[in-house]
Short mmCIF file of C-alpha atoms in Angstrom, two decimals:
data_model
loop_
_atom_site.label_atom_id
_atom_site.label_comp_id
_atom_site.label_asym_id
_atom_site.label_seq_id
_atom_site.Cartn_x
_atom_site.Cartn_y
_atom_site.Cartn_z
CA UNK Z 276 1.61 -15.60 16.66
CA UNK Z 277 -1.38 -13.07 15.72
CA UNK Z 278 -4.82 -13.56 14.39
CA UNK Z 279 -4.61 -10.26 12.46
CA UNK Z 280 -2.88 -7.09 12.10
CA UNK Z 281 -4.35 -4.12 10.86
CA UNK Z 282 -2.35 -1.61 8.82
CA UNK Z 283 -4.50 1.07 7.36
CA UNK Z 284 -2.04 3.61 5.14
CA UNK Z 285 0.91 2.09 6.01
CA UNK Z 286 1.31 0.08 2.42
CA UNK Z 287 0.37 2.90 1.24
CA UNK Z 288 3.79 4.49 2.23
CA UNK Z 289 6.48 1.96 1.54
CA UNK Z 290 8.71 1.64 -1.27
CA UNK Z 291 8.64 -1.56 -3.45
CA UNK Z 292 11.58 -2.67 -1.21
CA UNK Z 293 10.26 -1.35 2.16
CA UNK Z 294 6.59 -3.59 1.05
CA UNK Z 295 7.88 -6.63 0.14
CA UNK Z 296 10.31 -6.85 3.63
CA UNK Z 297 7.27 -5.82 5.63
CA UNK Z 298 5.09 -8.67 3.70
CA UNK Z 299 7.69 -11.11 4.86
CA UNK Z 300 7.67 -9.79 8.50
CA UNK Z 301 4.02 -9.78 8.51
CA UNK Z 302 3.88 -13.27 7.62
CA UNK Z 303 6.54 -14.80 10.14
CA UNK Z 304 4.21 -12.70 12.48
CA UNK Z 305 0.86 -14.26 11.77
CA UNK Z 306 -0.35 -17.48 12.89
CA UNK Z 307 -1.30 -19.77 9.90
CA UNK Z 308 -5.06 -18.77 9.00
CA UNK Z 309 -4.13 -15.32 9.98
CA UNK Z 310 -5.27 -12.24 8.33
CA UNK Z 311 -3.73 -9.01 7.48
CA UNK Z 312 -5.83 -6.01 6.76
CA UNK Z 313 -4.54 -3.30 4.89
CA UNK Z 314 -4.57 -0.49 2.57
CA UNK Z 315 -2.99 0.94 -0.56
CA UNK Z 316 -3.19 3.41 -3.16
CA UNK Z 317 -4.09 2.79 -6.35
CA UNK Z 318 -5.50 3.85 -9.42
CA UNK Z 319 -8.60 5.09 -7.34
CA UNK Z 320 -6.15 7.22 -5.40
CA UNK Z 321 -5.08 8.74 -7.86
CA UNK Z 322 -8.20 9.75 -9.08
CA UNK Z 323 -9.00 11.06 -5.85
CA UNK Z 324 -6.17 12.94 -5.25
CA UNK Z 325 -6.39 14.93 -8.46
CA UNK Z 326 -10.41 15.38 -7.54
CA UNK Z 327 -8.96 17.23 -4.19
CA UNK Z 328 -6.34 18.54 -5.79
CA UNK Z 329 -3.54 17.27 -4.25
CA UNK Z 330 -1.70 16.42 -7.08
CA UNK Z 331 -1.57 18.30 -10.33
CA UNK Z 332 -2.58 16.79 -13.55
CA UNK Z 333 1.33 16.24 -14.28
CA UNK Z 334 2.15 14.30 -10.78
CA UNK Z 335 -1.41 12.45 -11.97
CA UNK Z 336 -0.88 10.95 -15.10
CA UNK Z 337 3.58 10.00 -13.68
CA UNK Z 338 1.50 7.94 -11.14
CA UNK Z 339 -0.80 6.42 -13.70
CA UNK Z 340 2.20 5.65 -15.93
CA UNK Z 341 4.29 4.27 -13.43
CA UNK Z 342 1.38 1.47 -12.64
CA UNK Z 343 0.61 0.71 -16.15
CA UNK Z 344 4.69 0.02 -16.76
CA UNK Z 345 5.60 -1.32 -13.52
CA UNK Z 346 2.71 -1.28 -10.94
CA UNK Z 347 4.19 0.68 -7.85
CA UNK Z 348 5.23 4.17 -8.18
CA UNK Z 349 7.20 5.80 -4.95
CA UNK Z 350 6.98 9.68 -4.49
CA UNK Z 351 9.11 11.39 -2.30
CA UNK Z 352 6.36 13.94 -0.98
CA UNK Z 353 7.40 14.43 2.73
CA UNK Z 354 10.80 16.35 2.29
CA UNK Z 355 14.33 16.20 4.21
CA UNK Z 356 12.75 16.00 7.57
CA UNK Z 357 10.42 13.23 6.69
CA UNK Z 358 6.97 12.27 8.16
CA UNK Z 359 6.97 12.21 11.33
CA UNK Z 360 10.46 11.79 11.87
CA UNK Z 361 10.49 8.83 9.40
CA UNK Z 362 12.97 10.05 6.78
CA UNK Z 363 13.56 7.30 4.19
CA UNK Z 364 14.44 6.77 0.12
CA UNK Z 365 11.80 3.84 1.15
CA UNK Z 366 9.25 5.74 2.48
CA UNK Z 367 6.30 8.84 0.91
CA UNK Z 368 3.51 8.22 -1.33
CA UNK Z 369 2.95 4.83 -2.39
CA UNK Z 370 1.06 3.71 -5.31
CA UNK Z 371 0.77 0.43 -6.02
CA UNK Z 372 -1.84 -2.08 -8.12
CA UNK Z 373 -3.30 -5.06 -6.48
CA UNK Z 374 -1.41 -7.22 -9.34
CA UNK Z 375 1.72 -5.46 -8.11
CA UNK Z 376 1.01 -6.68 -4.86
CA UNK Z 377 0.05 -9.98 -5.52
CA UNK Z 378 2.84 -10.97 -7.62
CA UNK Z 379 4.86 -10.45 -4.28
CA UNK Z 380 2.89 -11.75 -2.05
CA UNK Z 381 1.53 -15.23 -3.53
CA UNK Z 382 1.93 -18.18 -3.08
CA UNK Z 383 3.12 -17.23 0.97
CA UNK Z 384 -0.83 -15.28 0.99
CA UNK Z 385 -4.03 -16.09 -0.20
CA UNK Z 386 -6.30 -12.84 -1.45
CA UNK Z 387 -9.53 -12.69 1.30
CA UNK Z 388 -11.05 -9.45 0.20
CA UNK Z 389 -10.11 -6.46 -2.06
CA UNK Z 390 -12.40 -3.43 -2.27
CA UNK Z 391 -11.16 -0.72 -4.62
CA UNK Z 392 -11.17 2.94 -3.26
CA UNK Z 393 -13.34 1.51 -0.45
CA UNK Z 394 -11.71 3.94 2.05
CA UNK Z 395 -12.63 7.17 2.11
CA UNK Z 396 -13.54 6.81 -1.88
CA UNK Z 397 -9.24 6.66 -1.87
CA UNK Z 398 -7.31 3.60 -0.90
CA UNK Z 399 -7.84 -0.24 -1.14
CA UNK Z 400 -8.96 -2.23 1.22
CA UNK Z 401 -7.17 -5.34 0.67
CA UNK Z 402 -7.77 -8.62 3.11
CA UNK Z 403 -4.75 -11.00 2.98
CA UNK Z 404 -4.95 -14.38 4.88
CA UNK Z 405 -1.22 -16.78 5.37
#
């Protein structure tokens, strides 16, 4: 068992399918009391993104639409030969709301910490304990 795993812009890559396995694996992983340290992308990405215009106003207000109807938006940004070698339908640019994540994650985790756009004025910082 681990005291803590840290995953900074992984979540922030995985489909809704891809997060929720990796939740699971994370927890059988973690001792009880355990913390996992991660980040996403949420609405403050998005903001930050079209700031550093990374993403037009049209990719933009998709992301923000997918999070208001569903809270996680996938999009396939890295292409047919993947990131890294990690070519996936489950893995690119992951957006996701803490509610989103929550809703998956509780009761199994217990929300520590969540700091919005702490990182780099961009992703989450979100502190889950088992």
């Amino acid at each position: 068992s681990l005291d803590a795993v840290l995953a900074v812009s992984v979540w922030s890559h995985f489909g809704a399918g891809a997060a929720e396995r990796w939740l699971a694996e994370m927890h059988r992983l973690l001792r009880p009391g355990g913390a996992l340290v991660l980040t996403v992308q949420g609405p403050g990405s998005i903001a930050h993104y079209l700031r550093e215009g990374a993403i037009d106003e049209a990719g933009a207000s998709a992301a923000a639409e997918a999070l208001l109807a569903s809270g996680h938006h996938l999009v396939q940004s890295f292409g047919p030969d993947g990131d890294w070698g990690v070519a996936s339908p489950e893995w690119g640019m992951a957006y996701m709301t803490l509610e989103w994540l929550l809703a998956r994650a509780t009761p199994a985790w217990s929300l520590a910490l969540h700091e919005p756009a702490r990182i780099d004025f961009n992703q989450d910082l979100v502190v889950l304990t088992r």
